[in-house]
Short mmCIF file of C-alpha atoms in Angstrom, two decimals:
data_model
loop_
_atom_site.label_atom_id
_atom_site.label_comp_id
_atom_site.label_asym_id
_atom_site.label_seq_id
_atom_site.Cartn_x
_atom_site.Cartn_y
_atom_site.Cartn_z
CA ASN A 290 16.30 22.53 -41.82
CA ALA A 291 19.93 23.33 -42.52
CA GLY A 292 19.61 23.35 -46.33
CA VAL A 293 22.90 24.35 -47.97
CA THR A 294 25.72 25.16 -45.56
CA GLN A 295 28.94 26.88 -46.59
CA THR A 296 32.09 27.44 -44.59
CA PRO A 297 33.95 29.66 -43.97
CA LYS A 298 31.78 32.75 -44.18
CA PHE A 299 34.74 35.12 -44.47
CA ARG A 300 38.36 34.51 -45.39
CA ILE A 301 41.37 36.59 -46.29
CA LEU A 302 44.03 34.84 -48.35
CA LYS A 303 47.45 35.95 -49.44
CA ILE A 304 48.40 35.70 -53.10
CA GLY A 305 49.61 32.20 -53.89
CA GLN A 306 47.92 30.52 -50.93
CA SER A 307 45.43 27.73 -51.38
CA MET A 308 42.20 26.98 -49.60
CA THR A 309 39.03 24.93 -49.78
CA LEU A 310 35.52 26.29 -49.48
CA GLN A 311 33.30 23.66 -47.93
CA CYS A 312 29.69 23.04 -48.97
CA THR A 313 27.24 20.49 -47.67
CA GLN A 314 23.52 19.99 -48.23
CA ASP A 315 21.07 17.83 -46.32
CA MET A 316 18.28 17.66 -48.92
CA ASN A 317 19.61 14.59 -50.76
CA HIS A 318 19.94 16.66 -53.94
CA ASN A 319 21.83 15.18 -56.84
CA TYR A 320 22.77 18.52 -58.41
CA MET A 321 25.22 20.89 -56.79
CA TYR A 322 26.79 24.12 -58.02
CA TRP A 323 29.42 26.70 -57.23
CA TYR A 324 28.90 30.29 -58.35
CA ARG A 325 30.95 33.40 -57.86
CA GLN A 326 29.64 36.95 -57.77
CA ASP A 327 31.87 39.96 -58.21
CA PRO A 328 30.70 43.33 -56.84
CA GLY A 329 27.72 44.69 -58.77
CA MET A 330 27.68 41.74 -61.13
CA GLY A 331 25.55 38.67 -61.66
CA LEU A 332 26.28 35.07 -60.77
CA LYS A 333 28.84 33.14 -62.76
CA LEU A 334 28.87 29.34 -62.70
CA ILE A 335 32.26 27.90 -61.75
CA TYR A 336 31.62 24.15 -61.58
CA TYR A 337 28.64 21.91 -61.19
CA SER A 338 27.92 18.27 -60.40
CA VAL A 339 24.99 16.06 -61.33
CA GLY A 340 25.85 13.35 -58.82
CA ALA A 341 28.56 11.78 -56.72
CA GLY A 342 31.69 11.24 -58.77
CA ILE A 343 30.55 13.50 -61.62
CA THR A 344 31.68 17.10 -62.05
CA ASP A 345 31.83 19.48 -64.98
CA LYS A 346 33.08 22.96 -65.80
CA GLY A 347 30.85 25.97 -65.82
CA GLU A 348 31.46 29.43 -67.26
CA VAL A 349 34.54 30.42 -65.22
CA PRO A 350 36.41 27.29 -64.01
CA ASN A 351 40.00 28.48 -64.34
CA GLY A 352 41.86 28.57 -61.04
CA TYR A 353 39.43 26.24 -59.27
CA ASN A 354 38.94 22.53 -58.70
CA VAL A 355 36.08 20.52 -57.28
CA SER A 356 35.31 17.00 -56.18
CA ARG A 357 32.11 15.19 -55.34
CA SER A 358 32.80 12.05 -53.36
CA THR A 359 29.42 12.03 -51.60
CA THR A 360 25.94 13.29 -52.43
CA GLU A 361 26.08 15.75 -49.53
CA ASP A 362 29.44 17.47 -50.06
CA PHE A 363 30.85 19.58 -52.88
CA PRO A 364 34.07 21.36 -51.85
CA LEU A 365 35.65 24.05 -54.03
CA ARG A 366 39.43 24.23 -54.06
CA LEU A 367 41.34 27.40 -54.90
CA GLU A 368 44.95 26.76 -55.87
CA LEU A 369 47.46 29.61 -55.98
CA ALA A 370 44.99 32.34 -55.05
CA ALA A 371 45.04 35.50 -57.15
CA PRO A 372 43.47 38.95 -56.52
CA SER A 373 41.04 38.24 -59.39
CA GLN A 374 39.49 35.52 -57.22
CA THR A 375 38.33 38.08 -54.67
CA SER A 376 34.60 37.53 -54.78
CA VAL A 377 31.56 36.15 -53.00
CA TYR A 378 31.11 32.43 -53.55
CA PHE A 379 27.75 30.71 -53.43
CA CYS A 380 27.16 27.00 -53.23
CA ALA A 381 23.78 25.70 -54.34
CA SER A 382 21.89 22.48 -54.85
CA SER A 383 18.77 21.19 -56.58
CA SER A 384 16.93 17.98 -57.18
CA ASP A 385 16.44 16.40 -60.58
CA SER A 386 12.70 16.10 -60.17
CA PHE A 387 10.65 16.17 -63.35
CA SER A 388 8.11 18.47 -61.71
CA GLY A 389 10.60 21.30 -61.53
CA ASN A 390 13.85 21.65 -59.67
CA THR A 391 14.30 24.76 -57.58
CA ILE A 392 17.87 25.77 -56.81
CA TYR A 393 18.63 26.36 -53.14
CA PHE A 394 21.56 28.61 -52.27
CA GLY A 395 23.85 28.84 -49.30
CA GLU A 396 24.50 32.14 -47.55
CA GLY A 397 27.76 32.80 -49.34
CA SER A 398 31.47 32.89 -48.55
CA TRP A 399 33.29 36.21 -48.80
CA LEU A 400 36.87 35.73 -50.01
CA THR A 401 39.49 38.45 -50.26
CA VAL A 402 42.88 37.77 -51.84
CA VAL A 403 45.58 40.30 -50.94
CA ASP B 205 19.99 26.12 -71.03
CA ALA B 206 18.44 28.91 -73.05
CA LYS B 207 19.75 32.39 -72.47
CA THR B 208 17.56 35.13 -71.08
CA THR B 209 17.53 38.89 -71.55
CA GLN B 210 16.42 41.28 -68.80
CA PRO B 211 16.59 45.06 -68.46
CA PRO B 212 19.45 46.02 -66.15
CA SER B 213 17.34 48.18 -63.86
CA MET B 214 13.79 49.29 -63.11
CA ASP B 215 12.09 51.57 -60.61
CA CYS B 216 8.70 51.12 -59.01
CA ALA B 217 6.64 53.21 -56.60
CA GLU B 218 5.84 51.63 -53.26
CA GLY B 219 2.37 50.05 -53.29
CA ARG B 220 2.23 49.81 -57.06
CA ALA B 221 2.65 46.66 -59.11
CA ALA B 222 6.15 45.88 -60.33
CA ASN B 223 6.26 44.18 -63.72
CA LEU B 224 9.63 42.66 -64.56
CA PRO B 225 10.07 41.39 -68.13
CA CYS B 226 12.26 38.58 -69.38
CA ASN B 227 12.94 37.44 -72.94
CA HIS B 228 13.83 33.80 -73.59
CA SER B 229 13.26 33.43 -77.32
CA THR B 230 15.30 30.21 -77.63
CA ILE B 231 13.50 28.34 -74.86
CA SER B 232 12.98 24.63 -75.49
CA GLY B 233 9.78 22.72 -74.88
CA ASN B 234 11.04 21.02 -71.75
CA GLU B 235 12.48 24.13 -70.12
CA TYR B 236 10.81 25.86 -67.23
CA VAL B 237 11.00 29.58 -66.51
CA TYR B 238 12.30 30.32 -63.00
CA TRP B 239 12.52 33.58 -61.12
CA TYR B 240 14.84 34.23 -58.19
CA ARG B 241 15.70 37.33 -56.26
CA GLN B 242 18.78 38.40 -54.36
CA ILE B 243 18.56 40.94 -51.57
CA HIS B 244 21.84 42.73 -50.84
CA SER B 245 24.52 40.04 -50.97
CA GLN B 246 22.45 37.19 -49.61
CA GLY B 247 22.07 33.94 -51.52
CA PRO B 248 19.38 34.16 -54.23
CA GLN B 249 15.96 32.92 -53.21
CA TYR B 250 13.37 31.15 -55.31
CA ILE B 251 10.22 33.12 -56.15
CA ILE B 252 8.17 31.20 -58.68
CA HIS B 253 8.42 29.00 -61.76
CA GLY B 254 6.25 27.84 -64.64
CA LEU B 255 6.23 25.83 -67.83
CA LYS B 256 3.52 27.36 -69.99
CA ASN B 257 0.60 28.28 -67.78
CA ASN B 258 0.44 31.41 -65.70
CA GLU B 259 1.33 30.80 -62.07
CA THR B 260 0.62 32.62 -58.82
CA ASN B 261 1.86 32.13 -55.30
CA GLU B 262 1.98 34.22 -52.15
CA MET B 263 4.95 36.20 -53.41
CA ALA B 264 4.25 36.91 -57.06
CA SER B 265 2.55 36.04 -60.33
CA LEU B 266 4.25 34.73 -63.44
CA ILE B 267 2.80 35.43 -66.86
CA ILE B 268 4.24 33.41 -69.75
CA THR B 269 3.34 34.33 -73.31
CA GLU B 270 1.62 31.74 -75.43
CA ASP B 271 4.71 31.20 -77.59
CA ARG B 272 6.78 30.98 -74.35
CA LYS B 273 9.38 33.37 -75.72
CA SER B 274 8.92 35.87 -72.93
CA SER B 275 7.54 36.16 -69.43
CA THR B 276 6.71 38.78 -66.83
CA LEU B 277 7.11 38.57 -63.09
CA ILE B 278 4.50 40.62 -61.27
CA LEU B 279 4.89 41.79 -57.69
CA PRO B 280 1.33 43.06 -57.10
CA HIS B 281 1.99 45.56 -54.30
CA ALA B 282 5.69 46.34 -54.16
CA THR B 283 7.20 47.29 -50.83
CA LEU B 284 10.60 48.76 -49.99
CA ARG B 285 11.71 45.27 -48.98
CA ASP B 286 11.20 44.10 -52.57
CA THR B 287 14.21 46.17 -53.62
CA ALA B 288 16.56 43.48 -54.95
CA VAL B 289 18.13 41.94 -58.03
CA TYR B 290 15.68 39.68 -59.86
CA TYR B 291 16.98 36.84 -62.01
CA CYS B 292 15.04 35.06 -64.73
CA ILE B 293 16.49 31.73 -65.86
CA VAL B 294 15.24 28.86 -67.98
CA ARG B 295 16.25 25.29 -67.35
CA ALA B 296 15.07 21.80 -68.07
CA THR B 297 14.17 19.54 -65.18
CA ASN B 298 17.13 17.28 -65.86
CA ALA B 299 19.57 20.07 -66.68
CA GLY B 300 22.69 20.07 -64.60
CA LYS B 301 24.29 23.24 -65.86
CA SER B 302 22.34 26.30 -64.73
CA THR B 303 23.55 29.78 -65.54
CA PHE B 304 22.29 33.14 -64.32
CA GLY B 305 22.64 36.41 -66.14
CA ASP B 306 23.03 39.82 -64.54
CA GLY B 307 19.35 40.14 -63.63
CA THR B 308 17.25 43.26 -63.15
CA THR B 309 17.90 45.56 -60.23
CA LEU B 310 14.48 46.65 -58.98
CA THR B 311 14.38 49.73 -56.80
CA VAL B 312 11.14 50.36 -54.97
CA LYS B 313 10.80 54.03 -54.05
CA PRO B 314 8.62 55.60 -51.35
#
């Protein structure tokens, strides 16, 4: 089972460049999330989606954009990269089952902005 | 989602039980308590969850107080590989937004 797949795993960006972190899940989950994690810190929610065509801001959305055109994919767009966006990014997904909905995480994408 | 409070760090001797507390005093009736752990910089992994009854699986036990305002994750025989950051979160089954705090860094010592 592939689960949640993120690409790329590592990326170095120059200040002002833009890029898209790709995320896809094969579990037919309605909910998808993007988190960032700075060194030694916890997870911060950037954006989330409860289904195709529906997205909403999390705790730290500034500097990012998302889209959800399909159930499987939830790309995260960084516009005008800044050093403050140097972080590890995790994509995640979960079902909306009423018996509990475990969140499944990808392996992370390490982004450095120089 | 209700907020949770966890101690920033804890130590445990190898082979002993690790008891990790979590306060969630504003939990709602339809919110579950979930525990995840993150080893090094890997993606967090699910451990266990519960609504109001105590739960046990092959990894851990979850004890939820009767008023549901706090819970304890128990790793019965901690090993060095259990050294990780442990996150306690509460979320409803139909909740889209799910936030994590800073978790508890558990260090298991020989």
